[in-house]
Coordinates of C-alpha atoms and ligand atoms in Angstrom, one line a residue:
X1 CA 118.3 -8.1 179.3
X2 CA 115.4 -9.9 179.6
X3 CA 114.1 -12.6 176.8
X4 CA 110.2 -13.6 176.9
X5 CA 108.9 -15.9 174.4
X6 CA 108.6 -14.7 170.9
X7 CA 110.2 -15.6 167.8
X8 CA 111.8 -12.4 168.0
X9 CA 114.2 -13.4 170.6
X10 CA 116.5 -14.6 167.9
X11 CA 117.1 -10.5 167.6
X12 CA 118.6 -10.5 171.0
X13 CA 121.6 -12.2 170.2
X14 CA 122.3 -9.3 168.5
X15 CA 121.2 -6.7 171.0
X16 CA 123.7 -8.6 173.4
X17 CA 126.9 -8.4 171.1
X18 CA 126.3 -4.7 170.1
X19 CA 125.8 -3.6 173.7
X20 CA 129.0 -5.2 175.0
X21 CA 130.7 -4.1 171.7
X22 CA 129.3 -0.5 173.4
X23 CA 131.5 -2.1 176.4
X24 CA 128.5 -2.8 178.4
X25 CA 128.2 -6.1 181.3
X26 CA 125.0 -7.8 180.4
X27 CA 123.2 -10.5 182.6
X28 CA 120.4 -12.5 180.4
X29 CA 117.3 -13.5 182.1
X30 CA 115.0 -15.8 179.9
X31 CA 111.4 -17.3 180.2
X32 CA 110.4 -20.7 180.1
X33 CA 108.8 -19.7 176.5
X34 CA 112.0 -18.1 175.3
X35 CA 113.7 -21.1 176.1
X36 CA 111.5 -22.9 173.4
X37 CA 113.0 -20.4 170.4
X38 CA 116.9 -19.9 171.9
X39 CA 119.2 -21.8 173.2
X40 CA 120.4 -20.3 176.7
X41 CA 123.8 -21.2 175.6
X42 CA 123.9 -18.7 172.6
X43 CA 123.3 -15.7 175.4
X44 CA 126.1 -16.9 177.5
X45 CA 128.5 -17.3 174.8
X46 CA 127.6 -13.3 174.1
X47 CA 127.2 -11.9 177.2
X48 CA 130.1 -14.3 178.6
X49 CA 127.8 -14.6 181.8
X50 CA 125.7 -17.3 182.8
X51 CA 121.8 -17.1 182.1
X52 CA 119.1 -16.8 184.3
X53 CA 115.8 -19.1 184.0
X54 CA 114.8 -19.7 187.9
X55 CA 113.2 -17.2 190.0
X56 CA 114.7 -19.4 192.9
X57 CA 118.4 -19.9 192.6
X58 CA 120.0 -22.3 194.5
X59 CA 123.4 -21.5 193.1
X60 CA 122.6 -17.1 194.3
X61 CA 124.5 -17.0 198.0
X62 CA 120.8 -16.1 199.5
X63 CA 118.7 -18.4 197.2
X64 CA 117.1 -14.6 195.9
X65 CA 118.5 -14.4 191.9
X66 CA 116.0 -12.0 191.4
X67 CA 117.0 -9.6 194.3
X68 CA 120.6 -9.9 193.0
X69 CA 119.9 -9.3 189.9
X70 CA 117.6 -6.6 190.0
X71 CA 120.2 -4.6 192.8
X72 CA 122.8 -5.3 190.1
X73 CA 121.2 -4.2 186.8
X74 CA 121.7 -0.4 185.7
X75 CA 119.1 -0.9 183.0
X76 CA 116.4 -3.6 182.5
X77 CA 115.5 -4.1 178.5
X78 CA 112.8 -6.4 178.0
X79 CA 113.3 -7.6 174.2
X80 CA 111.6 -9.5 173.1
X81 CA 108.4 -8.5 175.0
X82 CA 105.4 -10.6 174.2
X83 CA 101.7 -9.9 175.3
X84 CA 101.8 -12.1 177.9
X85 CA 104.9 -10.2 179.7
X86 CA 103.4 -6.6 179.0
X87 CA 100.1 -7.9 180.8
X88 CA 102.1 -9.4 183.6
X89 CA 104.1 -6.3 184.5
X90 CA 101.2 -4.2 183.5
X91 CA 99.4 -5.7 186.9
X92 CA 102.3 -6.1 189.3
X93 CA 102.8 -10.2 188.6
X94 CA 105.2 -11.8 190.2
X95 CA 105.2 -15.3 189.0
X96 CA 108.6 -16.3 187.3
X97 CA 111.7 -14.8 187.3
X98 CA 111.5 -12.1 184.5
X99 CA 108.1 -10.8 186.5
X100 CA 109.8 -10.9 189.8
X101 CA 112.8 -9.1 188.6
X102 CA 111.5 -6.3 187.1
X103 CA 109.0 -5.8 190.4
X104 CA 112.4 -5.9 192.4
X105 CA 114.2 -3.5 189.8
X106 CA 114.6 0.5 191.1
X107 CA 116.3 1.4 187.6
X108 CA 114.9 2.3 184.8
X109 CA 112.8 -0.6 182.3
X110 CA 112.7 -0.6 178.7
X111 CA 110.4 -3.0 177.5
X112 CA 110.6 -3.6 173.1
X113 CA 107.1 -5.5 172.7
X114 CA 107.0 -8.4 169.8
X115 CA 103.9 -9.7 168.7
X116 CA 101.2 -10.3 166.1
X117 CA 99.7 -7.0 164.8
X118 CA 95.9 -7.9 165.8
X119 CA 97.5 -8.5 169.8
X120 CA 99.2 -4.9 169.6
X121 CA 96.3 -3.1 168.7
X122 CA 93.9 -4.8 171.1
X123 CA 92.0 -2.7 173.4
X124 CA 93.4 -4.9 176.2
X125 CA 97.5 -4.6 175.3
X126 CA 97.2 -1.1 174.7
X127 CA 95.7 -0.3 178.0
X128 CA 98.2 -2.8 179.6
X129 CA 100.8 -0.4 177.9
X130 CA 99.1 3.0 178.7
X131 CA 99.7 1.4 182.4
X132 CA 103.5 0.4 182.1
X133 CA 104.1 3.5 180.8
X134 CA 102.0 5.9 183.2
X135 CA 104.3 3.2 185.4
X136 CA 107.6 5.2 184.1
X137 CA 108.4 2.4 181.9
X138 CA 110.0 3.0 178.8
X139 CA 108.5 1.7 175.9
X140 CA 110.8 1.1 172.7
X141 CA 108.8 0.3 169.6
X142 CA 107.3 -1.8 168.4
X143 CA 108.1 -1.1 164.1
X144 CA 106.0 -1.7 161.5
X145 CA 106.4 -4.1 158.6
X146 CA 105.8 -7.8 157.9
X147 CA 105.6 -10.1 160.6
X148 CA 106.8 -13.8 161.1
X149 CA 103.3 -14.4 161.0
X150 CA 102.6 -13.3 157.6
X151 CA 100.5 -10.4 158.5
X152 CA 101.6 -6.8 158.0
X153 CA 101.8 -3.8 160.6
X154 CA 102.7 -2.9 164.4
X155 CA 104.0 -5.3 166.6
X156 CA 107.7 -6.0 164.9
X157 CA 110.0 -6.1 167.6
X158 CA 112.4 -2.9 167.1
X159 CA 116.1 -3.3 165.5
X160 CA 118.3 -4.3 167.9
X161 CA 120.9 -1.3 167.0
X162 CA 118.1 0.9 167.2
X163 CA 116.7 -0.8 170.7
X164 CA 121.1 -0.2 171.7
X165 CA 121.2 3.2 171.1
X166 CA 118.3 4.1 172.9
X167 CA 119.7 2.1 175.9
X168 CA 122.8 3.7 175.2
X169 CA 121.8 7.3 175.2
X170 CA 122.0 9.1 179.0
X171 CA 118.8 10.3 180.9
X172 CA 118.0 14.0 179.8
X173 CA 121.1 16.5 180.8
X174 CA 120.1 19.8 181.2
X175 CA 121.1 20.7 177.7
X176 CA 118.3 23.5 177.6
X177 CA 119.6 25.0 180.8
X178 CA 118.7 29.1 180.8
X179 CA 116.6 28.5 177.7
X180 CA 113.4 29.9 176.7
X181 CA 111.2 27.7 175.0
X182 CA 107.3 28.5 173.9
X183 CA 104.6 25.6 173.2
X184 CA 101.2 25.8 171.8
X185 CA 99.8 22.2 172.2
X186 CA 95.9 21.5 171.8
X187 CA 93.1 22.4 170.1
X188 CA 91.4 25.6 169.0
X189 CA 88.0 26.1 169.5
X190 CA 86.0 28.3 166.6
X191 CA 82.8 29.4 167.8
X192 CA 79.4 29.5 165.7
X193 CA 77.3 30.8 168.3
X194 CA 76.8 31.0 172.4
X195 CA 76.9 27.2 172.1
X196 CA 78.5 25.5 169.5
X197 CA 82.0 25.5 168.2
X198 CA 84.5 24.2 165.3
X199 CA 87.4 22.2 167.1
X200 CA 89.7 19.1 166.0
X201 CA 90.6 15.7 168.0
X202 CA 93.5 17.3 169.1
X203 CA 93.9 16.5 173.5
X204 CA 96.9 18.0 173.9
X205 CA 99.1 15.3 175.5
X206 CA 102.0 16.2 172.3
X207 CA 102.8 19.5 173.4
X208 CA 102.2 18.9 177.4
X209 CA 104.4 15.8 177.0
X210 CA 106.8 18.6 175.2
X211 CA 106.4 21.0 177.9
X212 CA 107.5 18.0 180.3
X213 CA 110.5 16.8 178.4
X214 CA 111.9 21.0 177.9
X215 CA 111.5 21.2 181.9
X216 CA 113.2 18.3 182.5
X217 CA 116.0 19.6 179.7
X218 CA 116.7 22.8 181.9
X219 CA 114.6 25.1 180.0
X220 CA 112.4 27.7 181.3
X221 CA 108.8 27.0 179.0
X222 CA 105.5 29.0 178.5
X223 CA 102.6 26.5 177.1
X224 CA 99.9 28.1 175.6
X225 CA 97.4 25.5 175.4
X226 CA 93.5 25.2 173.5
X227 CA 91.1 23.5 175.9
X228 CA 92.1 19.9 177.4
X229 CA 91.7 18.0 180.1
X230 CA 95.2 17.8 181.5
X231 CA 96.8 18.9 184.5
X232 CA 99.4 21.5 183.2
X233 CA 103.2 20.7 184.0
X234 CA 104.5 22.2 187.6
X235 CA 106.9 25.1 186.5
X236 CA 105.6 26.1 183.0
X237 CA 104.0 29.3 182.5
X238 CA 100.5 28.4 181.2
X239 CA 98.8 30.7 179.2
X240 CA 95.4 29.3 178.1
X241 CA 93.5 30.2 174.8
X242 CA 90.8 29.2 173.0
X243 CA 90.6 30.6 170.0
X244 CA 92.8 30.6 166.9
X245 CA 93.4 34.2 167.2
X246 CA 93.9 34.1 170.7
X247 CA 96.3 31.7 170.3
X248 CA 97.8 33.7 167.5
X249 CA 98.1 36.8 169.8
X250 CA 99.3 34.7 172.7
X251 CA 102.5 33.2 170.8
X252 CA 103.1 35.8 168.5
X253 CA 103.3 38.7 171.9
X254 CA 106.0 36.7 173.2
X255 CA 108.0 34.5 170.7
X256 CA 110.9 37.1 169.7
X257 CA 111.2 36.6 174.3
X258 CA 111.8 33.0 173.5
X259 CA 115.0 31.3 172.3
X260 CA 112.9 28.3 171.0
X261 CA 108.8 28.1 169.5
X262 CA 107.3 24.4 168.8
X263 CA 103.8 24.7 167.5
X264 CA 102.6 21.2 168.4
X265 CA 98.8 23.1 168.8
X266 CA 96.2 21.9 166.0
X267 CA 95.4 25.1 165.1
X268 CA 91.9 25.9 163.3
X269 CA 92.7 26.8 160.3
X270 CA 89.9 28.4 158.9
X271 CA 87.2 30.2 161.5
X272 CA 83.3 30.9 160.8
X273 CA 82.9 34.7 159.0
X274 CA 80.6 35.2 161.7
X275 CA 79.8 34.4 165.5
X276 CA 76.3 34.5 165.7
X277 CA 75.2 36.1 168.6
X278 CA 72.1 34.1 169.6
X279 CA 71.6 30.2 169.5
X280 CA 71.6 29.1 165.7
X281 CA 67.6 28.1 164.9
X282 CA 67.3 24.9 163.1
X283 CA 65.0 25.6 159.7
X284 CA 66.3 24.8 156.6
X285 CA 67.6 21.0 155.4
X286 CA 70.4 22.4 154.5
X287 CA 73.0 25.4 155.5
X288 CA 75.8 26.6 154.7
X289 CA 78.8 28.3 156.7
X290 CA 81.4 30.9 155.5
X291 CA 84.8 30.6 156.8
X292 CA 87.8 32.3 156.4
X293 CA 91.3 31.6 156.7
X294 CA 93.1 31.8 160.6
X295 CA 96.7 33.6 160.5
X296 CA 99.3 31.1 160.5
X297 CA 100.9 31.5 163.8
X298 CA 103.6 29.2 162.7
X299 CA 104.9 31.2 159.4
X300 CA 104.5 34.5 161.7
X301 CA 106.8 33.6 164.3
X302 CA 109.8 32.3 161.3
X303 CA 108.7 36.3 159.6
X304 CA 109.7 38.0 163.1
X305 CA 112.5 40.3 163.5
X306 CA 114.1 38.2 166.5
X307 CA 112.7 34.9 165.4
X308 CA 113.1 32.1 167.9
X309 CA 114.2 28.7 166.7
X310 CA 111.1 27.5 164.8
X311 CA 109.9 23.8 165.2
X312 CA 106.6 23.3 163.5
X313 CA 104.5 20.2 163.2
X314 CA 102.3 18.5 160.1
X315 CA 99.8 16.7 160.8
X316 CA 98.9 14.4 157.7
X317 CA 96.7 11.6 156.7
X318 CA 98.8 10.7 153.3
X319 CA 101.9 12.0 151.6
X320 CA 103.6 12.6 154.9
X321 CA 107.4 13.2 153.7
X322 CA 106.1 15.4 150.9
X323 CA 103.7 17.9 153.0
X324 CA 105.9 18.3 155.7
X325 CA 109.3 19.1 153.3
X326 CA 106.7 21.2 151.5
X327 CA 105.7 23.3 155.3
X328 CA 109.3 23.2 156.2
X329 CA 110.4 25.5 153.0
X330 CA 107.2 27.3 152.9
X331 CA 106.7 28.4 156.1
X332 CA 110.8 28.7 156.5
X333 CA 111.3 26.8 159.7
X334 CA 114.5 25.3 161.6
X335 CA 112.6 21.9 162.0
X336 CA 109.5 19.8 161.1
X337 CA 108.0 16.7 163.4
X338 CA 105.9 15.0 160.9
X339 CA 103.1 12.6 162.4
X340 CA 100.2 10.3 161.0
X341 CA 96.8 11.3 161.9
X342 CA 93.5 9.5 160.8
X343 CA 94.8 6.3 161.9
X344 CA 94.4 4.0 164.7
X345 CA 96.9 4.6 167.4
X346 CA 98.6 7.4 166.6
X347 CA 98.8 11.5 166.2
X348 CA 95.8 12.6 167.6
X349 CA 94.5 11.7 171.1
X350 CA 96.6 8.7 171.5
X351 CA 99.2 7.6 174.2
X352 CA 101.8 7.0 172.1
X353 CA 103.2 8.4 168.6
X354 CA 105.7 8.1 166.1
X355 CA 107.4 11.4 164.4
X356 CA 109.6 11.9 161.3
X357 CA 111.8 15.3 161.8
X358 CA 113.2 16.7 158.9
X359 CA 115.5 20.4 158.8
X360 CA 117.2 21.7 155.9
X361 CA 119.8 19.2 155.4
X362 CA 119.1 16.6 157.6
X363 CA 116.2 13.8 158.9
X364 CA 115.9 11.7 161.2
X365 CA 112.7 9.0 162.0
X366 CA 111.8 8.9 165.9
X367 CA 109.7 5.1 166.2
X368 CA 106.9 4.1 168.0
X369 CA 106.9 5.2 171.7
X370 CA 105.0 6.7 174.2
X371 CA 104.9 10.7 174.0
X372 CA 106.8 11.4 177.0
X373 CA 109.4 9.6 175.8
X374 CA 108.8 10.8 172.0
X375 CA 109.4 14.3 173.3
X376 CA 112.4 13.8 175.1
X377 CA 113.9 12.5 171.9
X378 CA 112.7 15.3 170.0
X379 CA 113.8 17.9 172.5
X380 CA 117.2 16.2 172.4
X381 CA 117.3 16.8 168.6
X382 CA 116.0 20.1 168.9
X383 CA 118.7 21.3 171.4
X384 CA 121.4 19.8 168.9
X385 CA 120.5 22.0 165.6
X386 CA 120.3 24.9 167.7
X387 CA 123.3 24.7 169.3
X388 CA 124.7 24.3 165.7
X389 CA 122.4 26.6 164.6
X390 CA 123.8 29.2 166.6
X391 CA 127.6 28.2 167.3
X392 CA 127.4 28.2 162.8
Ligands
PMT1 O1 97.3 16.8 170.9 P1 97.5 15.3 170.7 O2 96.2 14.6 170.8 O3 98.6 14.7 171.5 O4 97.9 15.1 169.2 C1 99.1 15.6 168.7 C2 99.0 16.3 167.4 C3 98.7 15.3 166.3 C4 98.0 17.4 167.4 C5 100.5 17.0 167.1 O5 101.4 15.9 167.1 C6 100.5 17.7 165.8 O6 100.7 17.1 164.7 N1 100.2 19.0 165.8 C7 100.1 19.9 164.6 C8 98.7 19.7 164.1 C9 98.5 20.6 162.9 O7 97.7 21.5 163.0 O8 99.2 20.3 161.8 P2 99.1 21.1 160.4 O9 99.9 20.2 159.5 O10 97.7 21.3 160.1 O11 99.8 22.4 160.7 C10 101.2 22.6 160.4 C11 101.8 23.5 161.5 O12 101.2 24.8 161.4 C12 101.6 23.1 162.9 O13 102.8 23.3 163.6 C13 100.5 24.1 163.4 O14 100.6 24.3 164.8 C14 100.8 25.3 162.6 N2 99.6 26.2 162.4 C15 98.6 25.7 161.6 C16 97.5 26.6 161.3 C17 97.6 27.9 161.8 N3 96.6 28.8 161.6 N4 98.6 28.3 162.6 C18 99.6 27.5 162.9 O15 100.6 27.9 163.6

């Protein structure tokens, strides 16, 4: 476990005894600035080992701590990380232990950034995390709430029990293994005329990173996808649509084949009356076009003879819980993954996104995290309730 400088750190006590009460050896490595908010001697009366502030180590047989220490270390958590750190990996710094180590480090990093709501959101941070986590780094949190600073929102370091389990919890078995799984992720795109069309903010990067995270669970997946500009996952069957009705007659011609549908697509859902065939003139000041409602592919596919496990999305700007409890019943789904949208930094077109997941007689929140990493959490809960689902 690493410590950088925040007033967070006094959190990591805490993340120490709950992951050796999980029966876990831990090493603490701090920074200078971490030194200035805990006492070194509080981690080693945890962890029972000593702690690590020098990148060079007289006391390490070959003067190389960080080389030991990064050979050693199954898992690297950074928690607290501050701005400072997150920049430093972000650009392949080496210049104090903490820096060095993780540069050494083949496992896998967690990093649980700390820090003043304004630094989060910066341009500058959240490019530095785009880059740790294109990287393979995993990012846990930050939470929402008040801050030491007396401001309110992003950038509170995650709860320590929360940060354990996710430590805690094994890389992705193949708990989908033989299972079909269908994905619509994207936008549609309702056409006006030759040139113009009705489409959302939607890019698509939910339901790829959901395509990803079903591969990597065993499954077999079909992605139907609206227009983006990703590269489609190797091994999914990519069927691409633009339309809301093609998208409709894409899913709904091969769902009762699946074992699994997620409809992470932002589907149009109304459509102009008409598609005019010739470019649109501009005339009057004002105009006015008739739409009419899409099908809803989602409810379709829960109405189907041999429905497939049914995970729909909501997509809201206010009332979250209510909406999506209020889709889940209507539209008689297995699951709902309720996200923000309208707001900075997450839903739509972001890197990273926070979900809440509610089933009939359960919830759960997923926090904060980059969508790769989202997914695999949501695929994980997925795969649970339908295993129960269907060992009921
Ligand atoms: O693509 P990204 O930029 O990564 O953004 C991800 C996301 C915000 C698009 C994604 O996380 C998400 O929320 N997708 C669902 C968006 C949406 O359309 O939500 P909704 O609340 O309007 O619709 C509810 C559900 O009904 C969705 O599962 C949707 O796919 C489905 N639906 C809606 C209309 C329709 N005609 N047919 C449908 O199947």
């Amino acid at each position: 476990m690493a410590v950088s400088g925040g007033i967070a750190a006094y959190k990591s006590a805490e993340l120490v005894r709950l992951l050796r009460k999980k029966g876990a050896d831990v090493r603490v490595v701090m920074t200078r600035s971490a030194l200035q908010f805990i006492s070194p001697l509080t981690f080693q009366a945890l962890s029972g080992n000593p702690v690590h502030t020098e990148l060079l180590d007289a006391e390490a047989e070959n003067a190389m701590g960080h080389i030991n220490l990064a050979r050693w270390a199954d898992k690297i958590v950074i928690a607290p990380a501050t701005a400072d750190t997150i920049a430093k990996l972000s650009h392949g710094l080496a210049d104090d232990l903490l820096s060095t180590l993780c540069l050494a480090a083949t496992c896998p990093v967690y990093v649980a950034p700390a820090m003043n709501q304004a630094m989060w959101h910066k341009p500058v941070t959240q490019d530095n995390v785009k880059r740790l986590i294109a990287y393979g780094i995993t990012m846990i949190g930050p939470g929402q709430g008040e801050q030491a600073c007396g401001e309110t929102g992003y950038g509170r370091m995650s709860e320590p029990a929360e940060i354990c389990e996710r430590l805690w919890a094994e890389p992705a078995a193949p708990y989908l293994h033989g299972r079909k799984v269908l994905i619509s992720a994207g936008p549609t795109r309702e056409p006006l005329d030759p040139v113009r069309y009705i489409t959302n903010r939607s890019s698509g990067k939910m339901g790829y990173a959901l395509a990803r995270a079903a591969l990597k669970a065993g499954a077999r997946v079909t992605l139907v996808s609206g227009p983006v500009a990703l590269a489609p996952p190797a091994n999914a069957d990519v069927i691409r649509v633009e339309t809301a009705a093609q998208m409709h007659e894409a899913v709904i011609s091969r769902a009762e084949a699946h074992d699994i549908y997620i409809g992470a697509a932002a589907v149009a859902d109304y459509t102009p009356v008409a598609v005019q065939p010739e470019k649109i003139k501009k005339q009057d000041e004002q105009t006015t076009i008739t739409l009419q409602k899409t099908r809803d592919i989602l409810a379709e596919v829960a109405q189907l003879a041999r429905r497939p496990f049914t995970v729909g999305f909501a997509a809201e700007t206010h009332d979250l819980e209510t909406y999506a409890l209020g889709k889940l019943t209507t539209k008689k789904l297995d699951m709902i993954a309720a996200n923000w949208v309208g707001r900075d930094h997450v839903g739509f077109d972001s890197e990273q996104n926070a979900l809440q997941v509610f089933w009939a007689d359960g919830r759960q929140t997923l926090s904060m995290t980059g969508k790769l990493h989202l997914a695999e959490q949501l695929i994980s809960l997925i795969a649970k309730r339908y295993d129960e689902k269907n060992t009921a």
